[in-house]
Short mmCIF file of C-alpha atoms in Angstrom, two decimals:
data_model
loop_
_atom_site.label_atom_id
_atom_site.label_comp_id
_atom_site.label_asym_id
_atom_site.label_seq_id
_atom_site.Cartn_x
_atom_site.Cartn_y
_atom_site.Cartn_z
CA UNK T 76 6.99 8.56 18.06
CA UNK T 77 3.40 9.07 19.02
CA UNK T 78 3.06 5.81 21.13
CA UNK T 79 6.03 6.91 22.57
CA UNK T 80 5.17 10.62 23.92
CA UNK T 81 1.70 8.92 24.74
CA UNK T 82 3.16 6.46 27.01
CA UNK T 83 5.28 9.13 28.77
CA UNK T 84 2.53 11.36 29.16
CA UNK T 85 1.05 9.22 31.54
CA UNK T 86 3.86 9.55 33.71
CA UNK T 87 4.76 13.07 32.95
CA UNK T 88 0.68 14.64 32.49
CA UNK T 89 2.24 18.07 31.42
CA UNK T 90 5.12 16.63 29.18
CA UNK T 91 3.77 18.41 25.74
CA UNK T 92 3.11 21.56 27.41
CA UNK T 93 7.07 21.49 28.99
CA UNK T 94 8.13 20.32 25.11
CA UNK T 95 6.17 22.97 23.31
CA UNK T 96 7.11 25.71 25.77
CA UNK T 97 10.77 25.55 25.79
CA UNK T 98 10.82 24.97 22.05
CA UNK T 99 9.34 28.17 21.73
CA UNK T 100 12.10 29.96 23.99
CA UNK T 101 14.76 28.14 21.81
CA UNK T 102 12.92 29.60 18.88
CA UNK T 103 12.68 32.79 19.60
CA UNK T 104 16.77 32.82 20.30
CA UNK T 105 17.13 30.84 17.73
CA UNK T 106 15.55 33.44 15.19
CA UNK T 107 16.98 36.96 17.36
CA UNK T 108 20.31 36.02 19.02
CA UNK T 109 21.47 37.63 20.35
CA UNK T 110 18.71 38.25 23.23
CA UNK T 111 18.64 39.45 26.17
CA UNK T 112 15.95 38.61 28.78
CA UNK T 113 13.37 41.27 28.55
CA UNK T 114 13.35 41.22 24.90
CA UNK T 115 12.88 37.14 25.34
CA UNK T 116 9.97 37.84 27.62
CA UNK T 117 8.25 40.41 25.42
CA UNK T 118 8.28 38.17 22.45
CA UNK T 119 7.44 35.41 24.11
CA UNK T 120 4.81 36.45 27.08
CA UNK T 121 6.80 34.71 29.64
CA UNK T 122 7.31 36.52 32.99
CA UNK T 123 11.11 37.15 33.34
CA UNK T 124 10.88 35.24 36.85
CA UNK T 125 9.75 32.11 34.67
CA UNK T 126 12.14 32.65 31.75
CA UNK T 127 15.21 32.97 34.53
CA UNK T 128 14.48 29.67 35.44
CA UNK T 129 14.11 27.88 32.03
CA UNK T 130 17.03 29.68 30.46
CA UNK T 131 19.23 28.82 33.39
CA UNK T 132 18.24 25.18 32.76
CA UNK T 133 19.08 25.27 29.08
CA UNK T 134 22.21 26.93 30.36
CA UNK T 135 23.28 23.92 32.42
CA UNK T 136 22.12 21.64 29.50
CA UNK T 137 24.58 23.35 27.10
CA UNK T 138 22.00 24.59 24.73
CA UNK T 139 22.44 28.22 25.55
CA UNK T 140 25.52 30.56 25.85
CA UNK T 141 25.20 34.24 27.13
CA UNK T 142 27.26 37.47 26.39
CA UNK T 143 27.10 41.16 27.26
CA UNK T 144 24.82 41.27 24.00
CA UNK T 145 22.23 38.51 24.95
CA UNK T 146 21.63 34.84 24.59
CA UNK T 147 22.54 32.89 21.57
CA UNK T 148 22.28 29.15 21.18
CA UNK T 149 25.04 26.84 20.91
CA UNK T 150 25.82 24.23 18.55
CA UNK T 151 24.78 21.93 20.73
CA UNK T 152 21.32 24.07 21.17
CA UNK T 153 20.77 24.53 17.67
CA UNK T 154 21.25 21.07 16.60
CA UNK T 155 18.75 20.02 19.27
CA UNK T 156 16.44 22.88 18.17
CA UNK T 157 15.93 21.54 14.87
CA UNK T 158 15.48 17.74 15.89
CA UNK T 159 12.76 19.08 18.73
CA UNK T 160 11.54 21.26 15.76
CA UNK T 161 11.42 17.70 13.52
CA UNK T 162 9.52 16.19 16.77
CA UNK T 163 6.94 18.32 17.26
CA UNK T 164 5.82 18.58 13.39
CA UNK T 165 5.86 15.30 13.21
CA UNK T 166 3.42 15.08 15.79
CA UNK T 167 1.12 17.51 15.51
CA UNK T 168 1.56 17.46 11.59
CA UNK T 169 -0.08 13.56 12.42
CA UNK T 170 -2.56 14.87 14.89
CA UNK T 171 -3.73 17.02 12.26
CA UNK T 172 -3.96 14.35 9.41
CA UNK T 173 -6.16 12.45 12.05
CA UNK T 174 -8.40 14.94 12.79
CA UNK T 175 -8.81 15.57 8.79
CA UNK T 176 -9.08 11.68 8.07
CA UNK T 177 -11.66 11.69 10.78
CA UNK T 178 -13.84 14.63 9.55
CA UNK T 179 -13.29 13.40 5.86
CA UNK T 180 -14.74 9.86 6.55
CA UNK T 181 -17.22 11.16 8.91
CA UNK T 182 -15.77 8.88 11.74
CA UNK T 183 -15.94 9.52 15.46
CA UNK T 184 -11.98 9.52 15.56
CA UNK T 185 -9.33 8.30 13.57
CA UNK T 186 -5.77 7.13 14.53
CA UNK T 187 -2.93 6.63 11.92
CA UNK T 188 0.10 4.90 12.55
CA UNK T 189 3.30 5.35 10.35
CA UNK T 190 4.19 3.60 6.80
CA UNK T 191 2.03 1.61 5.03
CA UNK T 192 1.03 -2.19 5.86
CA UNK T 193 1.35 -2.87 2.01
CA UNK T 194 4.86 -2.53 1.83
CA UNK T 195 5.93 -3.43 5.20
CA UNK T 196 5.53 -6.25 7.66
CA UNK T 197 6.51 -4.32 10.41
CA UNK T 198 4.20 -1.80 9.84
CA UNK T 199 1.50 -4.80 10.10
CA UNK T 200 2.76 -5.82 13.07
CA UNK T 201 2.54 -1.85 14.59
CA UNK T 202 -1.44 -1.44 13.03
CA UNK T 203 -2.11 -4.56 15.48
CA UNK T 204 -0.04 -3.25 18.22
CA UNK T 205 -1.67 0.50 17.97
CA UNK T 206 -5.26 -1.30 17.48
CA UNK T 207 -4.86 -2.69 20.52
CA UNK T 208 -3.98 0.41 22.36
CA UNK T 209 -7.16 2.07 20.78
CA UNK T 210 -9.24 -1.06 21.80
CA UNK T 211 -7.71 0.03 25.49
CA UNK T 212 -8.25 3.25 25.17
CA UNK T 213 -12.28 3.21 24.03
CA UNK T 214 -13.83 0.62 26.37
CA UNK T 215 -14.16 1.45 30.19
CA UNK T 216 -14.60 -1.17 33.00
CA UNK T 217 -17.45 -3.47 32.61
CA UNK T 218 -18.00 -7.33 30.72
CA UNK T 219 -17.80 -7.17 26.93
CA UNK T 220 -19.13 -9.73 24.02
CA UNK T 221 -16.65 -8.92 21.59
CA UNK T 222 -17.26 -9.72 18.25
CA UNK T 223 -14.22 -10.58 16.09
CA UNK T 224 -13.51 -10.78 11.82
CA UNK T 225 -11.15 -12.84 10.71
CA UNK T 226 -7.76 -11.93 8.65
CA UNK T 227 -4.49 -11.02 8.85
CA UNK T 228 -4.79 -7.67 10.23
CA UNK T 229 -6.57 -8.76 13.10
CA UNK T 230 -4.15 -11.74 13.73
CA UNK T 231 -1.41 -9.02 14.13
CA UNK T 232 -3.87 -7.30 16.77
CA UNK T 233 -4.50 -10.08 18.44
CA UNK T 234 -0.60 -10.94 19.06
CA UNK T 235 -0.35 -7.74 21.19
CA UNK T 236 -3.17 -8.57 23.27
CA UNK T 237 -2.27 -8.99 26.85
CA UNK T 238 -4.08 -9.81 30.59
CA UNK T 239 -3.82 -6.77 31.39
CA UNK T 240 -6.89 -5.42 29.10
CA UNK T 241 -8.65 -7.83 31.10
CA UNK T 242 -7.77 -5.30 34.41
CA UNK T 243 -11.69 -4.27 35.69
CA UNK T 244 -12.53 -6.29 32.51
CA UNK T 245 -14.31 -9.26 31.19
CA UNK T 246 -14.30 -10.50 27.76
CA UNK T 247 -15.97 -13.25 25.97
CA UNK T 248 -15.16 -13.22 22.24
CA UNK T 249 -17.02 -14.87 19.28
CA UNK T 250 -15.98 -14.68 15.81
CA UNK T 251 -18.27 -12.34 13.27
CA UNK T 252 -18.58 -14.44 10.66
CA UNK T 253 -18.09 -18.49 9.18
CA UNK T 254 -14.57 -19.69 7.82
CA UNK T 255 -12.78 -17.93 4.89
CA UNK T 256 -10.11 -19.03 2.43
CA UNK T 257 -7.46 -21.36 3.50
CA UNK T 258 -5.34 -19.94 6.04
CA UNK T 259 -6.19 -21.33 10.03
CA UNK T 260 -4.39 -18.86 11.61
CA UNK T 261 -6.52 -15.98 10.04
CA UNK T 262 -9.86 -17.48 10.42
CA UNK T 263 -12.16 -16.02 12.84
CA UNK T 264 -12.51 -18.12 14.60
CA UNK T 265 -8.73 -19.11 15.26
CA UNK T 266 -7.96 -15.19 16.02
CA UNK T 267 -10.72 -14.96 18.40
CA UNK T 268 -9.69 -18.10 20.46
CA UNK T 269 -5.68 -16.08 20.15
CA UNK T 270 -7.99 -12.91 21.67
CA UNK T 271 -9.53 -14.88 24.39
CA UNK T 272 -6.33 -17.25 25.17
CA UNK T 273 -4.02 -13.50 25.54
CA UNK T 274 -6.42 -11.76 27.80
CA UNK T 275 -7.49 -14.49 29.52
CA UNK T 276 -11.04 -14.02 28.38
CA UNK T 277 -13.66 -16.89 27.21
CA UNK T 278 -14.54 -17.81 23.36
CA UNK T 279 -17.29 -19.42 21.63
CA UNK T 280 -16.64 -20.83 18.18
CA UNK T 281 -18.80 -20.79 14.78
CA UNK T 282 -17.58 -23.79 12.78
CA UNK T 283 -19.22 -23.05 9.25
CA UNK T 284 -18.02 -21.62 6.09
CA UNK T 285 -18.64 -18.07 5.59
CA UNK T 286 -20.15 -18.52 2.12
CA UNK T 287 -23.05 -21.18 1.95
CA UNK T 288 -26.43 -21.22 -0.51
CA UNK T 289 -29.27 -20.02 1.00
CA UNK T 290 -30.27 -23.60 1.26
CA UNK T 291 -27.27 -24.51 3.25
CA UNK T 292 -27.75 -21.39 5.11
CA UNK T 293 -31.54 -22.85 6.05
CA UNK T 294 -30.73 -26.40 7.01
CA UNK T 295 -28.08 -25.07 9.54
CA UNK T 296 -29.05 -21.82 11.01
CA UNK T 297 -31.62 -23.90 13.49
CA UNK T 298 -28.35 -26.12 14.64
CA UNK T 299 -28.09 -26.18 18.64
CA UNK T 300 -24.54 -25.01 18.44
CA UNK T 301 -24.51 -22.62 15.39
CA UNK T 302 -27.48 -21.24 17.26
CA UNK T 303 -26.39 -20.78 20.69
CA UNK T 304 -22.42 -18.44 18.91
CA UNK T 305 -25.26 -16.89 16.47
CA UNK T 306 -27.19 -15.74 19.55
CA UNK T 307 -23.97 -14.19 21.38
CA UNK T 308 -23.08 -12.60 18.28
CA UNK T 309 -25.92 -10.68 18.01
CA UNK T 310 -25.22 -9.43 22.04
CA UNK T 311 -22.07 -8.27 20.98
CA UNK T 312 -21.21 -4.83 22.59
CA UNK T 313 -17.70 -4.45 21.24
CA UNK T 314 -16.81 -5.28 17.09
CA UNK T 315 -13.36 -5.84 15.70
CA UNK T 316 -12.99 -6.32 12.19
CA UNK T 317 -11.18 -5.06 8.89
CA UNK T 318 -12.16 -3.66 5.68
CA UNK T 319 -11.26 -5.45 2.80
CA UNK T 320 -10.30 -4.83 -1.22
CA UNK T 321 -13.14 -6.30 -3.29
CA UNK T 322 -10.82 -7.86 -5.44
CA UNK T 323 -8.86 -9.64 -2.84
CA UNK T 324 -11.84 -10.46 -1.32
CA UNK T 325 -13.05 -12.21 -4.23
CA UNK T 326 -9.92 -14.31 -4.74
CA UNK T 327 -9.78 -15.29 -0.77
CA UNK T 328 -13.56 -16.38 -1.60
CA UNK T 329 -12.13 -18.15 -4.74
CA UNK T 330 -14.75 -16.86 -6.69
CA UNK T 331 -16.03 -17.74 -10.49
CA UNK T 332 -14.70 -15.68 -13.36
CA UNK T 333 -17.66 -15.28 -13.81
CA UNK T 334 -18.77 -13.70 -10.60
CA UNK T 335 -15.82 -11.41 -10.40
CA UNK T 336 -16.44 -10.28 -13.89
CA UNK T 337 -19.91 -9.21 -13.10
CA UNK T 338 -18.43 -7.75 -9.47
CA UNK T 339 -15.82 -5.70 -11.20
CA UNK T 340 -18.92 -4.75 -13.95
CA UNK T 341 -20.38 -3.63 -11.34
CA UNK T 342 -17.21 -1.79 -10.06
CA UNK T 343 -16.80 -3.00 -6.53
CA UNK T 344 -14.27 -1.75 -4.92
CA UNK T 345 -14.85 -3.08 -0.87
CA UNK T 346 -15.84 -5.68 0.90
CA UNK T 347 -17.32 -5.76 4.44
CA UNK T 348 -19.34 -8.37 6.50
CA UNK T 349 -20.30 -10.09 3.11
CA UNK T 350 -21.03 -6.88 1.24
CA UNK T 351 -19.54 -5.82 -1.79
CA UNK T 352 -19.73 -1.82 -2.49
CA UNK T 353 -18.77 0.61 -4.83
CA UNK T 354 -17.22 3.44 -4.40
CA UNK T 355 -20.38 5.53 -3.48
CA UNK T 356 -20.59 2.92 -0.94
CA UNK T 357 -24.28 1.18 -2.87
CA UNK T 358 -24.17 -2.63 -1.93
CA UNK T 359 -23.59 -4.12 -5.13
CA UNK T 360 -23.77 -7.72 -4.39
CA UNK T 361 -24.55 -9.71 -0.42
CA UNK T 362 -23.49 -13.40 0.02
CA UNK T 363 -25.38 -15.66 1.77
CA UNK T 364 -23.27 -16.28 5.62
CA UNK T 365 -23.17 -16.92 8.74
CA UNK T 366 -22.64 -13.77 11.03
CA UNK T 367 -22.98 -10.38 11.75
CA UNK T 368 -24.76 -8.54 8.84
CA UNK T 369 -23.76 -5.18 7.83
CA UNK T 370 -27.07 -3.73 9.47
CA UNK T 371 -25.66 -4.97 12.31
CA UNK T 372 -23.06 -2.97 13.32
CA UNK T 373 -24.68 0.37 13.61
CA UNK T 374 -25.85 -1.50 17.15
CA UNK T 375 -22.56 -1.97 18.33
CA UNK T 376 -21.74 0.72 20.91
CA UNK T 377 -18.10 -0.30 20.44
CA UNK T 378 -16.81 -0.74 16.68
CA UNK T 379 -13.26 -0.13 15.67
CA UNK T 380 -12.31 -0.82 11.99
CA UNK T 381 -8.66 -1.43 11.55
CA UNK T 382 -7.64 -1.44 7.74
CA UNK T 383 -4.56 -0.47 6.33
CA UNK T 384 -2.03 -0.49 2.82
CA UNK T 385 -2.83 1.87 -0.05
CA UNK T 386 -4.50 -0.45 -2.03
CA UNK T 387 -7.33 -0.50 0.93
CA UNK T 388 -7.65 3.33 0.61
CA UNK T 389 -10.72 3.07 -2.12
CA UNK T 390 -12.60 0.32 0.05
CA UNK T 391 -11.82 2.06 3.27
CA UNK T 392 -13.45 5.83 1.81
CA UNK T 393 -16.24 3.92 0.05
CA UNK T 394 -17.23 1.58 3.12
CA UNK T 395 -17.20 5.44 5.08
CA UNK T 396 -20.72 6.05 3.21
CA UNK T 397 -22.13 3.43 5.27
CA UNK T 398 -20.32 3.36 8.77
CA UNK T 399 -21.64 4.28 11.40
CA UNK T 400 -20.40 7.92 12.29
CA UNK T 401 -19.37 5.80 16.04
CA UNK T 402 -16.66 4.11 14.28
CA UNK T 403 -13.11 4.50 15.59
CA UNK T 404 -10.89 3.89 12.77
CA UNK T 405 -7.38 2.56 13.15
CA UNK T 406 -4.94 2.63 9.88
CA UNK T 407 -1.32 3.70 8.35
CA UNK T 408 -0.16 6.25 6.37
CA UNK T 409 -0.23 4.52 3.14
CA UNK T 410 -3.93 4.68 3.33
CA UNK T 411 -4.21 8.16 4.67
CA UNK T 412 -2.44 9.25 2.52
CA UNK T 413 -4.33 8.10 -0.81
CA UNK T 414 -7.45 9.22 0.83
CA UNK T 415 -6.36 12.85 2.05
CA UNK T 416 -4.68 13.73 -1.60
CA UNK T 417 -5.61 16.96 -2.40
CA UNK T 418 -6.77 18.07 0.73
CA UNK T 419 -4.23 20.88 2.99
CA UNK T 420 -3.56 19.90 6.21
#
């Protein structure tokens, strides 16, 4: 619904304003038929020159009937007044959470798409496409080094990218970090090629693991190659990555019993560029890898987290104690949600 009126409104600037204003006429009949004119324009603080015209246009729409004693909707009218009712608290009931989720988390701005990625692959698929809209949205005309994590959530972003970002733009995207778990499609380094292939950008690839000893981490770092993508990284002026559940995290790392035992000891409930947190957001445990560091991204002019599902609502809240308050946060409902309990909109 919100894509929707935002993609209109670019055609039709005052669309809202229209929406919200002859709602409130319907209203006001709605709650006093019958009305008659003046009475309408008292309530209401419309001119009776303006109302004349918008009540003859929900005349010839069928919404509105008139008598000797006033206006009155129809059926027609009053089923439409409750669905535009249903439309517009929909909306600014979201635009609200938003603004809440952003101020809660201590982000720069927040946008939340609806249902909740756990349960649905759709709404996967529409926390990529609205990512990419947001990507859009924040970056104006110029080149951009974009720097891009690896995972399922940004594979769905990257299957909405299109050339035309790429309009008064340049991008050259690197992956954030080494390989991770099993999956090719997810890597990093896979979704930023599927970046740079859509827009029609370049890429530079990082072929290491993400999790090596520090000795490993040594005898490589000084490799032409893993030297040259380590270099770009670090120029990075744009960041897309996701924020994940420690526990996950630790299985996709196919960790020790061991280690998890001591990580969930230890109560770790996120996991970001390596870093394990708790819920007050302390760094509980950092691997050894190739890529951007956590420190890192406080640099990054342009960093948008996308994260969704309810069972990334604890990671996404604690990983808020240590993002940057720049951070443009894209995620779903089911994660909202969990986060916002409590709290009146």
């Amino acid at each position: 619904m919100k894509d929707a009126i935002s993609v209109l409104q670019k055609v039709i600037p005052d669309l809202l304003a229209h929406l919200t204003h002859r709602y409130r006429i319907l209203e006001v009949i709605h709650l006093h038929a019958p009305i008659g004119r003046r009475s309408l324009s008292e309530i209401t603080s419309i001119s009776e020159r303006s109302l004349r015209t918008e009540t003859d246009f929900l005349k010839n729409q069928g919404l509105l009937i008139s008598s000797k004693s006033g206006m009155s909707l129809t059926l027609k009218g009053k089923k439409v007044f409750h669905e535009l009712e249903d439309v517009l608290d929909r909306m600014l009931t979201m635009d609200r959470k938003e603004e809440a989720l952003a101020k809660k988390l201590n982000l720069q701005f927040c946008r939340i798409i609806p249902g909740d990625t756990d349960e649905s692959s759709d709404a996967l698929d529409d926390l990529g496409k609205q990512a990419v809209e947001v990507f859009d949205e924040l970056l104006p005309e110029g080149e951009f080094i974009v720097a891009v994590a690896g995972g399922s959530t940004m594979l769905a972003m990257a299957r909405h990218m299109t050339t035309k970002l790429s309009e008064q733009r340049h991008f050259t995207f690197v992956p954030a970090r080494g390989g991770l778990g099993d999956l090719m499609a997810i890597q990093a380094n896979s979704v930023s090629d599927s970046m740079a292939q859509a827009t029609g950008g370049t890429n530079t690839a990082l072929f290491v693991p993400d999790d090596l000893s520090e000795e490993a981490l040594n005898m490589l770092k000084n490799e032409p190659s893993i030297l040259q993508t380590m270099n770009l990284m670090k120029r990075a002026n744009c960041l897309l990555y996701s924020i994940g559940n420690a526990k996950v995290m630790m299985d996709r790392r196919k960790m020790a019993t061991g280690f998890k035992a001591d990580l969930i000891e230890k109560k770790a409930v996120g996991e970001a560029f390596g870093c394990y947190f708790d819920e007050k957001g302390q760094i509980v445990h950092r691997l050894s890898r190739f890529g951007l560091q956590i420190e890192d991204v406080a640099k990054i002019p342009y960093a948008i987290a996308i994260a969704g599902g309810s069972s990334k609502a604890n990671a996404i809240e604690a990983y808020s104690h240590i993002a940057p308050e720049h951070t443009w946060l894209v995620t779903d409902e089911g994660a909202a949600n969990q986060i916002l309990k409590g709290i009146s909109l």
